[in-house]
Amino acid sequence: MENHEPVTAISGGSRPLRFFVRRGCRALPFLLAVSVCTNTLAQWPDWSAVPDATVRFDLKVSSEPPHPDLGVIAMIPDGGLLPVRNPTPDVRDSEGKSVEHLIFGHNPKDVMGIVFAQQRTGSGVTVFFKQSNTPPPKPNTKLFPSVIYYTRNGNGSLDTAKKFPNTYPPANGTFFGSWPCIGSMINPWGANDDFSSWYVGGFLSPQKEKLYFATVSNAGSEFAIDGKTIQSWGGGQRNAAAKGQQGKWVDLDEGLHRIDYYHYSARGRGTEAQVVWKGDRVTLVNTNDVPELMQDFARSGWATISGIRYRDGRASANISGHERPIGYLWTGENPVVLFTLGYTAAAPVTDRVTYTWEFAKNKRLSEPLVEWLVTGDVNNTFAVPVTLVGSNAAGVVRSTHRMLSQYTPSQCSLDNPSDRQAFRKALYNMLRAVPQGSDPCADWIPDYWQLLTDVIEPYRSGVMLSQIFPRAMDGSLQKVSPQQRWELEDRFIETIRLKRDSKLLLDWIDRFEKAERSGARKFRWKDERFCAYLYDINDLDAAKRELAFLKETSISPDQGHFVSLRQGDYAFFTGSMDDATKFYKEALDRYPARAKVAMPGGYVPFLDPARRRAPTNTVSTAAVKKPQSLAAQMAQKIDAWKILTVQDASMYSTIVSFLAQDATEEALQKLSDWEGMSPLSKLSGEYTVAAARTYVYLEDYRRAINILKNYRAQTTMNAMLADAMKLEMDCLVKLDDKPRIKELAEDFVKRFPGHPYELEMNWILR
């Protein structure tokens, strides 16, 4: 369990300030935590204080209790850290003297809870542990913790709940931890509607007073104050207790009072458990004098772990984050919950210790902070183990804890870049935790594959996909849906282009095509090979050969459209401008058929169709109707020219705007739409420069340079050329291509004397 520090009561005037929560908010499922720092350095006793102890926890008191009987709480992690048989604590102060203490809970899978007597302000204690043949004896003490919540799942009953205090340590095997109040509408450590629970809390009365206490629950509940039963209710109709009917007036003396609240929830009855109250001299605002949730509990002090040491020299650390998920995304069948696991090294700085996280099925990582994912119900019905292994010259210490949620975490959003990045990082951790040579996704469920396709971004997924494709191409990748696999392939081939390795690029294209069964998808890889030769490798002969293969395999309207586009691209790159114009016009005529009938498995859109923006700046259908007269025909051509001019300007500015917002998916999708709707824009320059800007932003400099170089070679002068040449220069500088930098600068000075960019070009040539 994580070290949560509770909030102490706030005093004002002659009595504590009462905190009230409206009935609709009375069961907030979260833990409050406040850290109070101290300037006093604690001193720890040596091992001679408890000669037979095997492990010790040095604790620093960070908050003081408002009453001595409430003591100071310490949550000691177990999960393998404590002795296996009857771990018996011995609490000592800085001088080695015994300190009064009480074990208030122990779950070997998680923690041991200890409350010890208040010490000097800012001082610490050491809890020594030894193994015993018998359970530790229950001490005679007035100490008790406040507020602690215990719960055990299954076969809920009031009798079971009332037996929790009868053992020592109490409530053996239950989940337990600090809680802000006696009240909850969830079971924070398990299934929601079949469990038994017990709360222990204390409150301070500043004077003799008369208070009304009542229980509100969906099933049976009972509570006692200072050991005296106040109300026992067997449950039944909720409205019989909703307004505080199940309670009594109690006369209380000044001082500290203990409350024990027992409760159970049966399957199908729902979950509600709380103590409500009102005072005879207190006016409750906006409640019509109905009792409200009691929240001003006096809370025990809190201690944090400063060091964990073993007598034999081994070392360990205190794990955190396993009970506090960051958030979740729900894109598949089940929500995927994000945890950030960390540890605080508790060994002396002179020790050389390595720490390793171990997850299920031989998955290991060695970073201090690790993002990890868990699938399950966000309402706390999962518990996934994680082990921290500390290793030094003296040996190894393993402690296993459970990733679970004590509250419903925040819902993250795919529209939030930081959320996508956090989940990508966690997925990457899950991939690299698997040993090399093994399929990193062998045990992935469909929810992880869906999440992966939802959070990856164009050109930015190489670090993850380079873990998946070389190791899972013939394994787990064959089990995912074709649409998901195709999208991952498209994102992966983009990252291969960034390596500027022609052989590697062509090898992966060949591998994808050979492994594919879909004819439409095979056509897509033939097209990708043509584009690789034309745009990336700049091999026109090979591109011509691939173009012939592309024409031969074209069988559908969408494929015919792409063949016309690629014929126009090839003609443009070889300087055949008339042919380029002809093929681009042909592609424009074929575009409506492509948009209407597209074969699955061809070109995967950058954005999921459900999230794509509606197309904008489309040509009116009236513009494609056959005119009735020459005058009407001429007018329509003029109108179409105006529309296309405005469309190109709009498309260009939209893509630039998307890039400025780091909306790369939207920019690439708009570029793809623009190419289909107006391929002639490649000749005028707007599309070409927009495409180059996009590739430069994505750091695909080789493709950007080849596109711009060809555009410069085929263009004598137009409004976009200077910007295109400046963009080409930026790419060459990025790649430190000195010969081509000088050549381009000379060409620019000849073409644009007196241009604002000329000074920069002359500086390059000096």
GROMACS .gro file of C-alpha atoms in nm, residues 44-226:
model
  183
   44TRP     CA    1   1.819   0.585   1.412
   45PRO     CA    2   1.920   0.320   1.667
   46ASP     CA    3   2.170   0.053   1.562
   47TRP     CA    4   2.104  -0.320   1.523
   48SER     CA    5   2.205  -0.391   1.882
   49ALA     CA    6   1.867  -0.256   1.998
   50VAL     CA    7   1.697  -0.571   1.863
   51PRO     CA    8   1.972  -0.833   1.810
   52ASP     CA    9   1.749  -1.099   1.651
   53ALA     CA   10   1.583  -0.864   1.396
   54THR     CA   11   1.639  -0.939   1.026
   55VAL     CA   12   1.502  -0.624   0.863
   56ARG     CA   13   1.437  -0.268   0.979
   57PHE     CA   14   1.233   0.028   0.856
   58ASP     CA   15   1.350   0.374   0.959
   59LEU     CA   16   1.052   0.610   0.980
   60LYS     CA   17   1.028   0.988   0.984
   61VAL     CA   18   0.723   1.145   1.147
   62SER     CA   19   0.571   1.390   0.903
   63SER     CA   20   0.249   1.486   1.084
   64GLU     CA   21   0.148   1.478   1.449
   65PRO     CA   22  -0.181   1.344   1.595
   66PRO     CA   23  -0.426   1.582   1.767
   67HIS     CA   24  -0.456   1.335   2.057
   68PRO     CA   25  -0.195   1.091   2.200
   69ASP     CA   26  -0.427   0.788   2.173
   70LEU     CA   27  -0.445   0.830   1.797
   71GLY     CA   28  -0.070   0.781   1.768
   72VAL     CA   29   0.125   0.789   1.442
   73ILE     CA   30   0.044   0.558   1.151
   74ALA     CA   31   0.308   0.379   0.944
   75MET     CA   32   0.221   0.164   0.643
   76ILE     CA   33   0.504  -0.092   0.616
   77PRO     CA   34   0.520  -0.258   0.271
   78ASP     CA   35   0.529  -0.635   0.268
   79GLY     CA   36   0.476  -0.849  -0.040
   80GLY     CA   37   0.792  -1.040   0.054
   81LEU     CA   38   0.988  -0.773   0.244
   82LEU     CA   39   0.887  -0.892   0.592
   83PRO     CA   40   0.976  -1.228   0.747
   84VAL     CA   41   0.751  -1.502   0.612
   85ARG     CA   42   0.644  -1.655   0.945
   86ASN     CA   43   0.470  -1.432   1.199
   87PRO     CA   44   0.658  -1.107   1.131
   88THR     CA   45   0.681  -0.939   1.471
   89PRO     CA   46   0.754  -0.566   1.493
   90ASP     CA   47   0.959  -0.403   1.764
   91VAL     CA   48   0.942  -0.022   1.756
   92ARG     CA   49   1.234   0.173   1.902
   93ASP     CA   50   1.307   0.543   1.936
   94SER     CA   51   1.634   0.713   1.845
   95GLU     CA   52   1.788   0.604   2.176
   96GLY     CA   53   1.687   0.242   2.123
   97LYS     CA   54   1.407   0.247   2.382
   98SER     CA   55   1.084   0.056   2.320
   99VAL     CA   56   0.791   0.256   2.180
  100GLU     CA   57   0.430   0.166   2.251
  101HIS     CA   58   0.267   0.038   1.931
  102LEU     CA   59  -0.016  -0.166   1.781
  103ILE     CA   60  -0.053  -0.363   1.460
  104PHE     CA   61  -0.384  -0.252   1.314
  105GLY     CA   62  -0.372  -0.464   1.002
  106HIS     CA   63  -0.157  -0.700   0.798
  107ASN     CA   64  -0.206  -0.829   0.448
  108PRO     CA   65   0.108  -1.022   0.346
  109LYS     CA   66   0.033  -0.942  -0.018
  110ASP     CA   67   0.046  -0.570   0.049
  111VAL     CA   68   0.130  -0.403   0.382
  112MET     CA   69   0.138  -0.412   0.758
  113GLY     CA   70  -0.021  -0.117   0.934
  114ILE     CA   71   0.133  -0.001   1.264
  115VAL     CA   72   0.028   0.282   1.493
  116PHE     CA   73   0.286   0.391   1.748
  117ALA     CA   74   0.298   0.642   2.031
  118GLN     CA   75   0.366   1.004   1.954
  119GLN     CA   76   0.734   1.102   1.982
  120ARG     CA   77   0.914   1.429   2.013
  121THR     CA   78   0.819   1.667   1.732
  122GLY     CA   79   1.003   1.579   1.415
  123SER     CA   80   1.172   1.271   1.556
  124GLY     CA   81   1.158   0.928   1.399
  125VAL     CA   82   1.142   0.567   1.503
  126THR     CA   83   1.275   0.240   1.371
  127VAL     CA   84   1.055  -0.066   1.330
  128PHE     CA   85   1.263  -0.382   1.364
  129PHE     CA   86   1.113  -0.710   1.241
  130LYS     CA   87   1.197  -1.059   1.348
  131GLN     CA   88   1.048  -1.396   1.263
  132SER     CA   89   0.857  -1.581   1.534
  133ASN     CA   90   0.712  -1.927   1.586
  134THR     CA   91   0.395  -1.772   1.728
  135PRO     CA   92   0.187  -1.472   1.628
  136PRO     CA   93   0.284  -1.145   1.799
  137PRO     CA   94   0.094  -1.086   2.127
  138LYS     CA   95  -0.165  -0.810   2.134
  139PRO     CA   96  -0.032  -0.524   2.351
  140ASN     CA   97  -0.233  -0.353   2.623
  141THR     CA   98  -0.269  -0.005   2.476
  142LYS     CA   99  -0.523   0.269   2.417
  143LEU     CA  100  -0.376   0.343   2.074
  144PHE     CA  101  -0.604   0.313   1.771
  145PRO     CA  102  -0.578   0.450   1.413
  146SER     CA  103  -0.814   0.694   1.248
  147VAL     CA  104  -0.960   0.660   0.985
  148ILE     CA  105  -0.889   0.307   0.857
  149TYR     CA  106  -1.111   0.110   0.621
  150TYR     CA  107  -1.104  -0.272   0.597
  151THR     CA  108  -1.286  -0.486   0.341
  152ARG     CA  109  -1.304  -0.851   0.239
  153ASN     CA  110  -1.475  -0.967  -0.078
  154GLY     CA  111  -1.728  -1.247  -0.108
  155ASN     CA  112  -2.013  -1.376   0.108
  156GLY     CA  113  -2.077  -1.041   0.270
  157SER     CA  114  -2.247  -1.044   0.610
  158LEU     CA  115  -2.263  -0.832   0.923
  159ASP     CA  116  -2.140  -1.124   1.133
  160THR     CA  117  -1.826  -1.147   0.919
  161ALA     CA  118  -1.760  -0.774   0.954
  162LYS     CA  119  -1.800  -0.785   1.333
  163LYS     CA  120  -1.541  -1.063   1.358
  164PHE     CA  121  -1.268  -0.848   1.202
  165PRO     CA  122  -1.149  -0.702   1.539
  166ASN     CA  123  -1.140  -1.044   1.710
  167THR     CA  124  -0.797  -1.146   1.581
  168TYR     CA  125  -0.455  -0.993   1.618
  169PRO     CA  126  -0.347  -0.853   1.388
  170PRO     CA  127  -0.711  -0.762   1.323
  171ALA     CA  128  -0.896  -0.842   1.000
  172ASN     CA  129  -0.627  -1.079   0.877
  173GLY     CA  130  -0.607  -1.104   0.499
  174THR     CA  131  -0.834  -0.808   0.427
  175PHE     CA  132  -0.751  -0.507   0.218
  176PHE     CA  133  -0.716  -0.199   0.433
  177GLY     CA  134  -0.593   0.157   0.419
  178SER     CA  135  -0.656   0.513   0.527
  179TRP     CA  136  -0.981   0.675   0.422
  180PRO     CA  137  -1.107   1.035   0.450
  181CYS     CA  138  -1.426   0.949   0.637
  182ILE     CA  139  -1.661   0.667   0.736
  183GLY     CA  140  -1.848   0.656   0.413
  184SER     CA  141  -1.825   0.513   0.063
  185MET     CA  142  -2.046   0.416  -0.227
  186ILE     CA  143  -1.787   0.182  -0.376
  187ASN     CA  144  -1.568  -0.101  -0.256
  188PRO     CA  145  -1.227   0.048  -0.334
  189TRP     CA  146  -1.038  -0.281  -0.321
  190GLY     CA  147  -1.254  -0.522  -0.513
  191ALA     CA  148  -1.596  -0.618  -0.640
  192ASN     CA  149  -1.859  -0.356  -0.574
  193ASP     CA  150  -2.154  -0.538  -0.427
  194ASP     CA  151  -2.053  -0.845  -0.227
  195PHE     CA  152  -1.820  -0.775   0.066
  196SER     CA  153  -1.789  -0.711   0.439
  197SER     CA  154  -1.626  -0.398   0.576
  198TRP     CA  155  -1.515  -0.231   0.897
  199TYR     CA  156  -1.420   0.131   0.962
  200VAL     CA  157  -1.225   0.259   1.263
  201GLY     CA  158  -1.229   0.631   1.331
  202GLY     CA  159  -1.203   0.885   1.609
  203PHE     CA  160  -1.333   1.235   1.673
  204LEU     CA  161  -1.272   1.502   1.936
  205SER     CA  162  -1.548   1.668   2.135
  206PRO     CA  163  -1.427   2.007   2.261
  207GLN     CA  164  -1.689   1.998   2.536
  208LYS     CA  165  -1.978   1.791   2.670
  209GLU     CA  166  -2.235   1.781   2.395
  210LYS     CA  167  -2.530   1.593   2.259
  211LEU     CA  168  -2.498   1.458   1.903
  212TYR     CA  169  -2.721   1.254   1.678
  213PHE     CA  170  -2.551   0.969   1.488
  214ALA     CA  171  -2.714   0.747   1.227
  215THR     CA  172  -2.620   0.489   0.966
  216VAL     CA  173  -2.720   0.498   0.600
  217SER     CA  174  -2.662   0.177   0.406
  218ASN     CA  175  -2.818  -0.040   0.140
  219ALA     CA  176  -2.764  -0.357   0.342
  220GLY     CA  177  -2.687  -0.429   0.707
  221SER     CA  178  -2.477  -0.195   0.921
  222GLU     CA  179  -2.392  -0.134   1.286
  223PHE     CA  180  -2.177   0.117   1.470
  224ALA     CA  181  -2.047   0.170   1.819
  225ILE     CA  182  -1.899   0.470   1.998
  226ASP     CA  183  -1.637   0.398   2.264
   0.00000   0.00000   0.00000
